[in-house]
Coordinates of C-alpha atoms and ligand atoms in Angstrom, one line a residue:
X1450 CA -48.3 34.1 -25.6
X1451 CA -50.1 34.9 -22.4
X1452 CA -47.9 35.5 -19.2
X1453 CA -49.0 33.4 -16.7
X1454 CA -47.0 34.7 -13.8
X1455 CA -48.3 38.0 -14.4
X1456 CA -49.3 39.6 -11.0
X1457 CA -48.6 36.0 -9.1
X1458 CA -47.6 36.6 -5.6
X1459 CA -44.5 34.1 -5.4
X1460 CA -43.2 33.9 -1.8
X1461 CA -39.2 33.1 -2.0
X1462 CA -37.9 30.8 0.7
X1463 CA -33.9 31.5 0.8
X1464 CA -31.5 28.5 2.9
X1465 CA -28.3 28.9 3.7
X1466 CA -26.1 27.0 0.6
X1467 CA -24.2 28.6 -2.4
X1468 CA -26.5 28.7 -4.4
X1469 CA -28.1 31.3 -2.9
X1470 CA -26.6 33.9 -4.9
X1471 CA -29.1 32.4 -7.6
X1472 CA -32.1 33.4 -5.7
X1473 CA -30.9 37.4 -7.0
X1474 CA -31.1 36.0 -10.3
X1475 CA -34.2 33.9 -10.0
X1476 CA -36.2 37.1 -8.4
X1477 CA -34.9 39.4 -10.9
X1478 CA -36.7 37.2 -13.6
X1479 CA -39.8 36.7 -11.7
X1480 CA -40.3 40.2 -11.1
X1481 CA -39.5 40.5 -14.6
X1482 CA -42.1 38.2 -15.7
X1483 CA -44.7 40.3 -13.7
X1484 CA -45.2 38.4 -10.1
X1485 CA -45.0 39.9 -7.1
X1486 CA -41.9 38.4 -5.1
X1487 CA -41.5 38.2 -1.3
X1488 CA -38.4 37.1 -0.2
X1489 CA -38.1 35.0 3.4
X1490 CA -34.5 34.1 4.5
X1491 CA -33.2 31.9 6.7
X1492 CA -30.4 33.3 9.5
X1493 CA -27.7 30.8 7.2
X1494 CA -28.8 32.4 3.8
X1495 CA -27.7 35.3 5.2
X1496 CA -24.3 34.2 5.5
X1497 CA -24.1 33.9 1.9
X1498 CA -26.3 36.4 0.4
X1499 CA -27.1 39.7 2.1
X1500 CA -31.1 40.8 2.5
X1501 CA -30.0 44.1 1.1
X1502 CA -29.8 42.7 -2.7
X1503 CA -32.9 41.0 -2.4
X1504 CA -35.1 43.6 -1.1
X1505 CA -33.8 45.8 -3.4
X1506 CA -34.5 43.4 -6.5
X1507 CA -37.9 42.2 -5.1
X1508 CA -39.2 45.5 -4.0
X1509 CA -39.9 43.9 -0.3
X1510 CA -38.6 44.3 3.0
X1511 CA -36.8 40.6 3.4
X1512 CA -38.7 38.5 5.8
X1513 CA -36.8 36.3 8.0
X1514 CA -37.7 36.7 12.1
X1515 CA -40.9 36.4 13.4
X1516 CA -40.7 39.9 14.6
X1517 CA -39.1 43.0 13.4
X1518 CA -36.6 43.5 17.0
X1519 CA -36.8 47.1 17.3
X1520 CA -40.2 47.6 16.5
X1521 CA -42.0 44.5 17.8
X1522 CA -43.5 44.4 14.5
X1523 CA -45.4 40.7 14.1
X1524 CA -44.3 38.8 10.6
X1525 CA -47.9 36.4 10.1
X1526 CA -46.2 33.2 8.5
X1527 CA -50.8 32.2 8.1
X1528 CA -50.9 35.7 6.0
X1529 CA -47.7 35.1 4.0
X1530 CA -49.0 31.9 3.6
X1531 CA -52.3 32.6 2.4
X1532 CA -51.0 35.8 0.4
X1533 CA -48.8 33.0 -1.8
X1534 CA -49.9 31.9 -5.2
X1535 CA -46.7 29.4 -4.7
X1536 CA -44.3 29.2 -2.6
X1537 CA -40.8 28.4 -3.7
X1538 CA -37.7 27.1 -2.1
X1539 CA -34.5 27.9 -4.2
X1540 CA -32.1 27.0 -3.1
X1541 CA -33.8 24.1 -0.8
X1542 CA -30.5 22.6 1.9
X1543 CA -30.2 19.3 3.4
X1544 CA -31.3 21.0 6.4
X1545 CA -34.3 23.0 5.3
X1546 CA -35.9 19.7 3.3
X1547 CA -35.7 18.0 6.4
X1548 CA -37.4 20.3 8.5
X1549 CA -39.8 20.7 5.7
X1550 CA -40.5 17.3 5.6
X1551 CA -40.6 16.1 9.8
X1552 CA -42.7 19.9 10.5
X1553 CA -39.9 21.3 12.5
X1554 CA -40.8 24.9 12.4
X1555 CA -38.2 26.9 14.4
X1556 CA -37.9 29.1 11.8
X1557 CA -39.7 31.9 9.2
X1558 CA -39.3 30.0 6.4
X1559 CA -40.8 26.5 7.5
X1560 CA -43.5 27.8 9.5
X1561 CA -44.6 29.7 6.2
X1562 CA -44.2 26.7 4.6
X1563 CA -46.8 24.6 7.2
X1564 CA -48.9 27.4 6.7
X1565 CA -48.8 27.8 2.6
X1566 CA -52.2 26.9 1.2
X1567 CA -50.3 27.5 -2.5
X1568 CA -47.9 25.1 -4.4
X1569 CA -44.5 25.0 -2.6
X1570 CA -41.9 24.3 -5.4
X1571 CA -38.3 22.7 -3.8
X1572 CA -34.8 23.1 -5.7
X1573 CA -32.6 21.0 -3.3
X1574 CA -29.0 22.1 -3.6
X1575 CA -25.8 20.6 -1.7
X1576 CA -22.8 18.4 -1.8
X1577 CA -23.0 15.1 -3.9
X1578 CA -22.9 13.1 -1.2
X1579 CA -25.4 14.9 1.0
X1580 CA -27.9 14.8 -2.2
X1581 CA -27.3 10.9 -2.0
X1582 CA -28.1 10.1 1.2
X1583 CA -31.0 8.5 1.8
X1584 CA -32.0 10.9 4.3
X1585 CA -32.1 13.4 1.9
X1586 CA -33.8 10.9 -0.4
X1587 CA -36.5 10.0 1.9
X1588 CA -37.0 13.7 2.9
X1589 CA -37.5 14.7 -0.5
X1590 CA -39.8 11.9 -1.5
X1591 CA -41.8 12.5 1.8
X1592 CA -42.4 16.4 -0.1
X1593 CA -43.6 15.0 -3.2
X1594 CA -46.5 12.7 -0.9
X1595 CA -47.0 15.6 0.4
X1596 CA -48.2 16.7 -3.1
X1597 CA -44.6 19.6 -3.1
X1598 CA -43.0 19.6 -6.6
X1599 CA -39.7 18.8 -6.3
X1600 CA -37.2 21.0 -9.1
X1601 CA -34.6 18.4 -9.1
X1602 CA -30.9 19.2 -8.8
X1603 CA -28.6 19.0 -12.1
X1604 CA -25.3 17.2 -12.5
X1605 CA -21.8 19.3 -12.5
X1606 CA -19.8 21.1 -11.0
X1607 CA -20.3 21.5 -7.0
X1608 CA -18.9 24.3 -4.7
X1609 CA -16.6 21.7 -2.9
X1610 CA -15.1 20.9 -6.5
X1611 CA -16.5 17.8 -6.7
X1612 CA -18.3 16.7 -9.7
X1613 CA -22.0 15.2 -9.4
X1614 CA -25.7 15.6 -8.8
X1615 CA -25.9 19.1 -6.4
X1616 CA -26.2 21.7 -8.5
X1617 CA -29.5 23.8 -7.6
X1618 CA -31.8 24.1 -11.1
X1619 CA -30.7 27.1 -12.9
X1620 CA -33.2 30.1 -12.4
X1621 CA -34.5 30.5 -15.7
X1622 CA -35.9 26.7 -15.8
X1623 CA -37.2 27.6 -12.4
X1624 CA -39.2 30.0 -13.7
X1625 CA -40.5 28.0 -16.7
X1626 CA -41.9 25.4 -14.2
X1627 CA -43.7 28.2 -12.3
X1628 CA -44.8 29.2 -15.8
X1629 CA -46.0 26.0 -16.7
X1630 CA -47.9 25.5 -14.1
X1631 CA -49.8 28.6 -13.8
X1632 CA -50.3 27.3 -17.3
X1633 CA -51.8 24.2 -16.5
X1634 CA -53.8 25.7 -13.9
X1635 CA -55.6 28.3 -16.3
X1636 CA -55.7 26.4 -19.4
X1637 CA -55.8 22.8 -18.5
X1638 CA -54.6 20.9 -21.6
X1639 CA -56.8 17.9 -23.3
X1640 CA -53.9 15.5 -22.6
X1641 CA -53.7 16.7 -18.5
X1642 CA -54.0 13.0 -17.4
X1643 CA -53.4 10.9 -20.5
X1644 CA -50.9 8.2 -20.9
X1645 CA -48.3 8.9 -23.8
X1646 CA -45.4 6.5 -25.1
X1647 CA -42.7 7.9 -26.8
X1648 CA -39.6 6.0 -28.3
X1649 CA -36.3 7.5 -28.4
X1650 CA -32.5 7.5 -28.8
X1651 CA -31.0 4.7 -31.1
X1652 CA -30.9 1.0 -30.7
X1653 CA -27.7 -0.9 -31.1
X1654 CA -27.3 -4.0 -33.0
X1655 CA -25.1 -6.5 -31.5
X1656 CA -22.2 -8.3 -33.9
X1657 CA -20.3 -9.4 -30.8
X1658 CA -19.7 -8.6 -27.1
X1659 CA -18.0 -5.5 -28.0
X1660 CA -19.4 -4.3 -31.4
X1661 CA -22.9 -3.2 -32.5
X1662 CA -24.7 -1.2 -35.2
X1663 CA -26.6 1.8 -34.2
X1664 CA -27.2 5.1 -36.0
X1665 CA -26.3 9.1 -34.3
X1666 CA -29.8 9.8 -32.4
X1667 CA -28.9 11.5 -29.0
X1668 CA -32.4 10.9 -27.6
X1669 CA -32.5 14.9 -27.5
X1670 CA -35.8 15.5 -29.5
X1671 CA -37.4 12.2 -27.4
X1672 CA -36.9 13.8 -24.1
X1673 CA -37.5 17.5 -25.1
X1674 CA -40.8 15.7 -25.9
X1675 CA -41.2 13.9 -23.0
X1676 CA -40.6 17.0 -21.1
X1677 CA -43.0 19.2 -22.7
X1678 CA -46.1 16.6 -23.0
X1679 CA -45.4 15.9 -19.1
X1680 CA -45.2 19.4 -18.5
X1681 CA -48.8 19.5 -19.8
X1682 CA -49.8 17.5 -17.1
X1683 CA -49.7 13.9 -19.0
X1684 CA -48.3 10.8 -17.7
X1685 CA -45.4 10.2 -20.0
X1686 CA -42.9 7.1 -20.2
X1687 CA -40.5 6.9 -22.2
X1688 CA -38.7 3.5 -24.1
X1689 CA -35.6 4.6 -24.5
X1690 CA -32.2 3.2 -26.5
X1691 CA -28.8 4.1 -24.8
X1692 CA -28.3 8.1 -24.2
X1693 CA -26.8 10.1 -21.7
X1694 CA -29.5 12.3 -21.8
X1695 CA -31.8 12.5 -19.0
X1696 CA -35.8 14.3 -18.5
X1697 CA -36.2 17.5 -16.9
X1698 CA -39.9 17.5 -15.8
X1699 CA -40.6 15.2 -12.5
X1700 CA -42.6 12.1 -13.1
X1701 CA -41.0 11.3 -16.8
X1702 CA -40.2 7.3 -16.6
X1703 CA -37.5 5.9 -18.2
X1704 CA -37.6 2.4 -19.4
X1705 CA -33.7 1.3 -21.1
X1706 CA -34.0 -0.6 -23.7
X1707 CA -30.6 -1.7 -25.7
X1708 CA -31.6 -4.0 -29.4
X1709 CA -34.9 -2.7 -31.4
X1710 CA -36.1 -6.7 -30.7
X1711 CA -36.2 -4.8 -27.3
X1712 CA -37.7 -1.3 -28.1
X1713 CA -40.5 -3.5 -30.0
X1714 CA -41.5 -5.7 -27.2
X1715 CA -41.3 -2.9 -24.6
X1716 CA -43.5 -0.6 -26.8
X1717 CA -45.9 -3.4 -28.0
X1718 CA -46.7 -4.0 -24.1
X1719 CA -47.3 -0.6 -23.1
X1720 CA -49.2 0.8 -26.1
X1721 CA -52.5 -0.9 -25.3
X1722 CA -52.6 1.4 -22.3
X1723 CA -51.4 4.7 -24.0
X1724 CA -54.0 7.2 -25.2
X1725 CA -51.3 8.6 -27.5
X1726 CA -47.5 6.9 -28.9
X1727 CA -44.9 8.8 -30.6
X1728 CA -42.4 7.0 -32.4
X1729 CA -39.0 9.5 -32.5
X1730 CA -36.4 6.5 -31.6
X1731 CA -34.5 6.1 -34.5
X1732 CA -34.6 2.5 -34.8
X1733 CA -32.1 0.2 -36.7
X1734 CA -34.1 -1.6 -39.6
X1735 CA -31.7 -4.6 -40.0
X1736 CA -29.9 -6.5 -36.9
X1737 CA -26.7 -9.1 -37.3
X1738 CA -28.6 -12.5 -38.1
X1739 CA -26.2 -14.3 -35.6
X1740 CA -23.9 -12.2 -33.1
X1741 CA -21.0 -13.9 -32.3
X1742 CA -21.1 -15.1 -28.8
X1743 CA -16.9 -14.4 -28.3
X1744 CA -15.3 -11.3 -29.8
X1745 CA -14.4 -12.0 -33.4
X1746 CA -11.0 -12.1 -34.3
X1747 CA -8.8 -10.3 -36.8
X1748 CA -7.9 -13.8 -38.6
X1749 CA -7.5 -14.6 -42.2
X1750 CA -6.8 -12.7 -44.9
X1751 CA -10.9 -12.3 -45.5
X1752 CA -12.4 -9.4 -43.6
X1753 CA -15.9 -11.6 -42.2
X1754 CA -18.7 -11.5 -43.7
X1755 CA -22.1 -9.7 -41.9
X1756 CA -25.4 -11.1 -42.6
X1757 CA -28.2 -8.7 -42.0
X1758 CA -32.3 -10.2 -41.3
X1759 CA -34.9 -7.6 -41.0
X1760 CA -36.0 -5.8 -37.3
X1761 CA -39.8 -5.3 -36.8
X1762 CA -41.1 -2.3 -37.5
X1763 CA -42.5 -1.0 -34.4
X1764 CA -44.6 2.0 -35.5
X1765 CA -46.2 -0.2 -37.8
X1766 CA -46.8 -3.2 -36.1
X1767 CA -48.4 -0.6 -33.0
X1768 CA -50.0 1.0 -35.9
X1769 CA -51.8 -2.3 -36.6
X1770 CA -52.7 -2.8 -33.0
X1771 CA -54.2 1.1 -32.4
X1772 CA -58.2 1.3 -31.4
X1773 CA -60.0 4.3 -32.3
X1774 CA -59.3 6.5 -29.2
X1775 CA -55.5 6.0 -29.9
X1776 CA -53.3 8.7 -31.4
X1777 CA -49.9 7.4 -32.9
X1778 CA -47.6 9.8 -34.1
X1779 CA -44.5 8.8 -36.2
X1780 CA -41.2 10.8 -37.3
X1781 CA -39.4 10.4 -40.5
X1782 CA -36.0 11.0 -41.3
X1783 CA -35.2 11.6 -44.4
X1784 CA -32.5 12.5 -47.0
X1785 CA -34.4 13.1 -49.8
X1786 CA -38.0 13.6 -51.5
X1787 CA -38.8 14.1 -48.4
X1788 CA -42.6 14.7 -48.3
X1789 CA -43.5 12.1 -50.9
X1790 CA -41.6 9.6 -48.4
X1791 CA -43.0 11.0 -45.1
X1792 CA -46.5 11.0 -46.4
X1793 CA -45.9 7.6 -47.8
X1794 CA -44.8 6.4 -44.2
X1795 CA -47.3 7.5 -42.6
X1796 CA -50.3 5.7 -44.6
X1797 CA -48.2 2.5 -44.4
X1798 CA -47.7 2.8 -40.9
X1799 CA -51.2 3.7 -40.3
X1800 CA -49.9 7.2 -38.7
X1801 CA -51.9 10.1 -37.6
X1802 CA -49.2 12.6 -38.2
X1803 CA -45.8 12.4 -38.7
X1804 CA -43.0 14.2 -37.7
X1805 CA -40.5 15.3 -40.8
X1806 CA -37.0 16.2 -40.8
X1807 CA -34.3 16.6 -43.5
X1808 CA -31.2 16.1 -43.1
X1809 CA -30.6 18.2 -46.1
X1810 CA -31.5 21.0 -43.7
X1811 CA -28.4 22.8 -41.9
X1812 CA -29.3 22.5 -37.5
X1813 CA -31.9 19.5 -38.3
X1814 CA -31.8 15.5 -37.3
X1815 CA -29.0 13.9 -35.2
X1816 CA -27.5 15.6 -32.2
X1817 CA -28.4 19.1 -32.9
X1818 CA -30.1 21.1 -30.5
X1819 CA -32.5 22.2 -32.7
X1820 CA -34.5 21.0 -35.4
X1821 CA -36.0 22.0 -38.7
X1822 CA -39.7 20.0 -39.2
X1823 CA -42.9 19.9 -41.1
X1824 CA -45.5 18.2 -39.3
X1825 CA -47.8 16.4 -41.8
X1826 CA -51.6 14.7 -40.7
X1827 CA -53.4 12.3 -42.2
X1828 CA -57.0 13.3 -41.6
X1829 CA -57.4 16.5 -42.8
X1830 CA -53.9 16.2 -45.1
X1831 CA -52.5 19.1 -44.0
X1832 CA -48.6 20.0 -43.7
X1833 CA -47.5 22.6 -41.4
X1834 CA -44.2 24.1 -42.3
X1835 CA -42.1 25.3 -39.4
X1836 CA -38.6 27.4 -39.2
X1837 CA -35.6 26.1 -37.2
X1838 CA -36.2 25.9 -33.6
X1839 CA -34.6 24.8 -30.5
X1840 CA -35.6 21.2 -29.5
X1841 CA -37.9 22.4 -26.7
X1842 CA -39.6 25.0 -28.9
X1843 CA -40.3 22.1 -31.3
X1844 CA -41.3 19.9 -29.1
X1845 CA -44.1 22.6 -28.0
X1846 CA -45.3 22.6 -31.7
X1847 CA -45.7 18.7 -32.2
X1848 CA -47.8 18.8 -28.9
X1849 CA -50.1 22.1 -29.8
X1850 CA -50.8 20.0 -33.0
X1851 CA -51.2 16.2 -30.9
X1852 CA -53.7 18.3 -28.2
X1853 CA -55.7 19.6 -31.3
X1854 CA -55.7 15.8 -33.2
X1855 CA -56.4 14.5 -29.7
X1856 CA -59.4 17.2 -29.5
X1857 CA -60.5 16.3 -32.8
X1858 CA -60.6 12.5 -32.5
Ligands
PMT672 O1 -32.2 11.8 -31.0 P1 -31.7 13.1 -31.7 O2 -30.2 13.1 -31.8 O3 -32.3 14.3 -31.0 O4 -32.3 13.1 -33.2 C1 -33.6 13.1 -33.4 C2 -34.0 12.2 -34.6 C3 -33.4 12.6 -35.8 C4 -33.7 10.7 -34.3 C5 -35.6 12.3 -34.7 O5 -36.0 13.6 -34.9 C6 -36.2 11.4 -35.8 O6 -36.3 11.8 -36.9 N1 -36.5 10.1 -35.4 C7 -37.0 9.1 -36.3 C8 -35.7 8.5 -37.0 C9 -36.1 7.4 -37.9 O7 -35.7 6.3 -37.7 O8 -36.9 7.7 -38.9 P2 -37.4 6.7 -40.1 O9 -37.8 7.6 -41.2 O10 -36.3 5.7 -40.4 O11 -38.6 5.9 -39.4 C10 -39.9 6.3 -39.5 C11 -40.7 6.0 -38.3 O12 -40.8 4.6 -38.0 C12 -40.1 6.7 -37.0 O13 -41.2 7.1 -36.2 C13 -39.4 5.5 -36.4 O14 -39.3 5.6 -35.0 C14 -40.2 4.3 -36.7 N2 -39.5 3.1 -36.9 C15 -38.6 2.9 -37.8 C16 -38.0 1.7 -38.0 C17 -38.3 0.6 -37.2 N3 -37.8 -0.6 -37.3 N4 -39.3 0.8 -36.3 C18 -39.9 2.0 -36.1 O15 -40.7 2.1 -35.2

């Protein structure tokens, strides 16, 4: 695969937070991916990381004065600026996103950053509460209009020992967004633009106010999806049952949806719009005819008796509604003759590939992080066999094989 941040010049903006001990890891991996790294500090990352380990891992005098005191030596922020390929800010404070973001340039670091011609990438990290203030908020949405790319902060564990959404984006995701879009940039892909659909998770049944049917889809394959075909620059949205999982890539929308009465209406509005819709929700086929409207009771000797009607199939119902210049893309999930029953899914669903996995096969399906599949298409009637992959990797091989159906419609 090519290597996209090979000989990139990547200037490295440095606050003052914890997290700056990450910036030696994240500039150890770009260098090791090839790009040039310059790093600029502010006087409070200096507090928590010393220059010393950063100069020595980048190769480059650490920038953080205007001047060099002894020798009057002149630090351009327009040349560092203009030298940049991207600039990123890792890890981004409270304090350096809002001088960012009001132009407040009494430092290195921003006035670089008013000067930077190049993508400036932000990885806010602080306190819980600090991340949900709506200064903060504001700040960091006044970036993005500014056409920045946020790297959003993960959940966990914070310095203070408080538990929430703080935690700067670990370096080696970092650097996969930097990869991807160097990617982007070079190689545009054919669905850059495009509106894609994709169902995940499970859908619960209701039987009463406390008790459903559902099945064990974590939503994990949905979003690695979601993730990867947004981070080839389409406009993704997701209908999604109940998970706890969450996308990665900004710009990912998240519509909830609870019942598959739900999923169905959802996905029947939006798929006129779509240019492509993958199905990977795993959807309950049958639904409790009548939920109880109050919890029902252990009474009686006779356990009660569940009466099942039919859900809609969604895929196939969208696969009636799907024009020409529509891709729809379905999964199956099966336990047995599995490519007689995924090839015969797709024809009745009017698929134009399909997505198999086995159960049968150890690390595949439900939950897992990875996944075993064989992608099947209906045109040319081809299968492609792949190995056991992580999530992400597979979601990179259903969209190399959508881009080329896509480019082939
Ligand atoms: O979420 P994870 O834990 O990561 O697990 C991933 C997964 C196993 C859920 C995923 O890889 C997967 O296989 N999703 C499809 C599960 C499924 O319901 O398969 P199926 O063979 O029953 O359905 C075939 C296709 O029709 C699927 O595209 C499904 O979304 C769709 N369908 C099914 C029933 C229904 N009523 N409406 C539908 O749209």
């Amino acid at each position: 695969m090519a290597n996209f941040l090979q000989g990139k010049h990547i200037v490295l903006g440095v606050t003052g937070g914890i997290a700056a001990y990450k910036a030696a890891v994240l500039t150890r991996l770009l260098v090791k991916a090839g790009a040039e790294v310059q790093p600029v500090m502010t006087a409070a990352a200096k507090e928590f990381i010393t220059p010393l380990t950063l100069s020595t891992l980048s190769g480059k005098p650490v920038i953080s004065e205007f001047f060099t005191r002894n020798t009057g030596e002149w630090h351009s922020h327009v040349d560092l600026g203009l030298w940049a390929d991207a600039m990123v800010v890792a890890p981004a404070t409270a304090c350096t996103i809002g001088k960012m973001a009001g132009g407040v340039a009494d430092n290195m670091l921003v006035t670089t950053y008013l000067s930077a011609k190049a993508p400036v990438f932000v990885c806010p990290a602080m306190d819980l509460d600090m991340m949900a203030h709506p200064s903060t908020v504001a700040n960091l949405r006044r970036l993005e209009s500014y056409g920045n790319i946020i790297i959003d902060a993960a959940e966990g564990e914070l310095a203070s020992h408080l538990t929430g959404k703080g935690r700067m984006a670990e370096p080696e995701d970092i650097v996969k967004t930097l990869e991807r879009y160097f990617r982007n940039a070079q190689c545009p892909s054919p669905l850059s633009g495009r509106k894609v659909m994709i169902t995940a998770g499970p859908t619960r049944e209701k039987i009463d106010p406390v008790r459903y049917i559902s099945n064990y889809s974590t939503g994990k394959m949905g979003y690695a999806l979601a993730d990867e075909l947004a981070a080839r620059g389409a406009d993704v949205i997701v209908v999604s049952g109940p998970v706890s999982v969450k996308p990665t890539q900004p710009g990912v929308k998240v519509v909830g949806v609870e019942s598959a009465l739900e999923m169905a209406e959802k996905s029947r509005e939006l798929f006129p719009q779509c240019d492509v819709a993958v199905m990977c929700a795993a959807v309950a086929d049958y639904r409790p005819a009548a939920p109880s409207a109050t919890k029902i009771k252990r009474e009686g000797n006779e356990p009660p008796q569940l009466q099942l009607v039919e859900n809609p199939d969604i895929a196939r119902s969208l696969g009636e509604m799907k024009q020409d210049d529509q891709l729809l893309v379905g999964f199956a999930l099966e336990t047995d003759h599995e490519n007689e029953n995924a090839r015969k899914k797709m024809q009745r669903k009017k698929l134009d590939m399909v997505v198999l996995n086995s159960l049968r096969d150890a690390g595949a399906g439900f939950g897992t992080d990875t996944n075993k599949v064989t992608i099947l298409t209906r045109k040319d009637n081809v299968s492609h066999e792949f190995p056991l992959k992580s999530k992400a990797e597979v979601a990179g091989d259903i969209a190399d094989l959508i881009e080329l159906l896509y480019c082939n419609e």
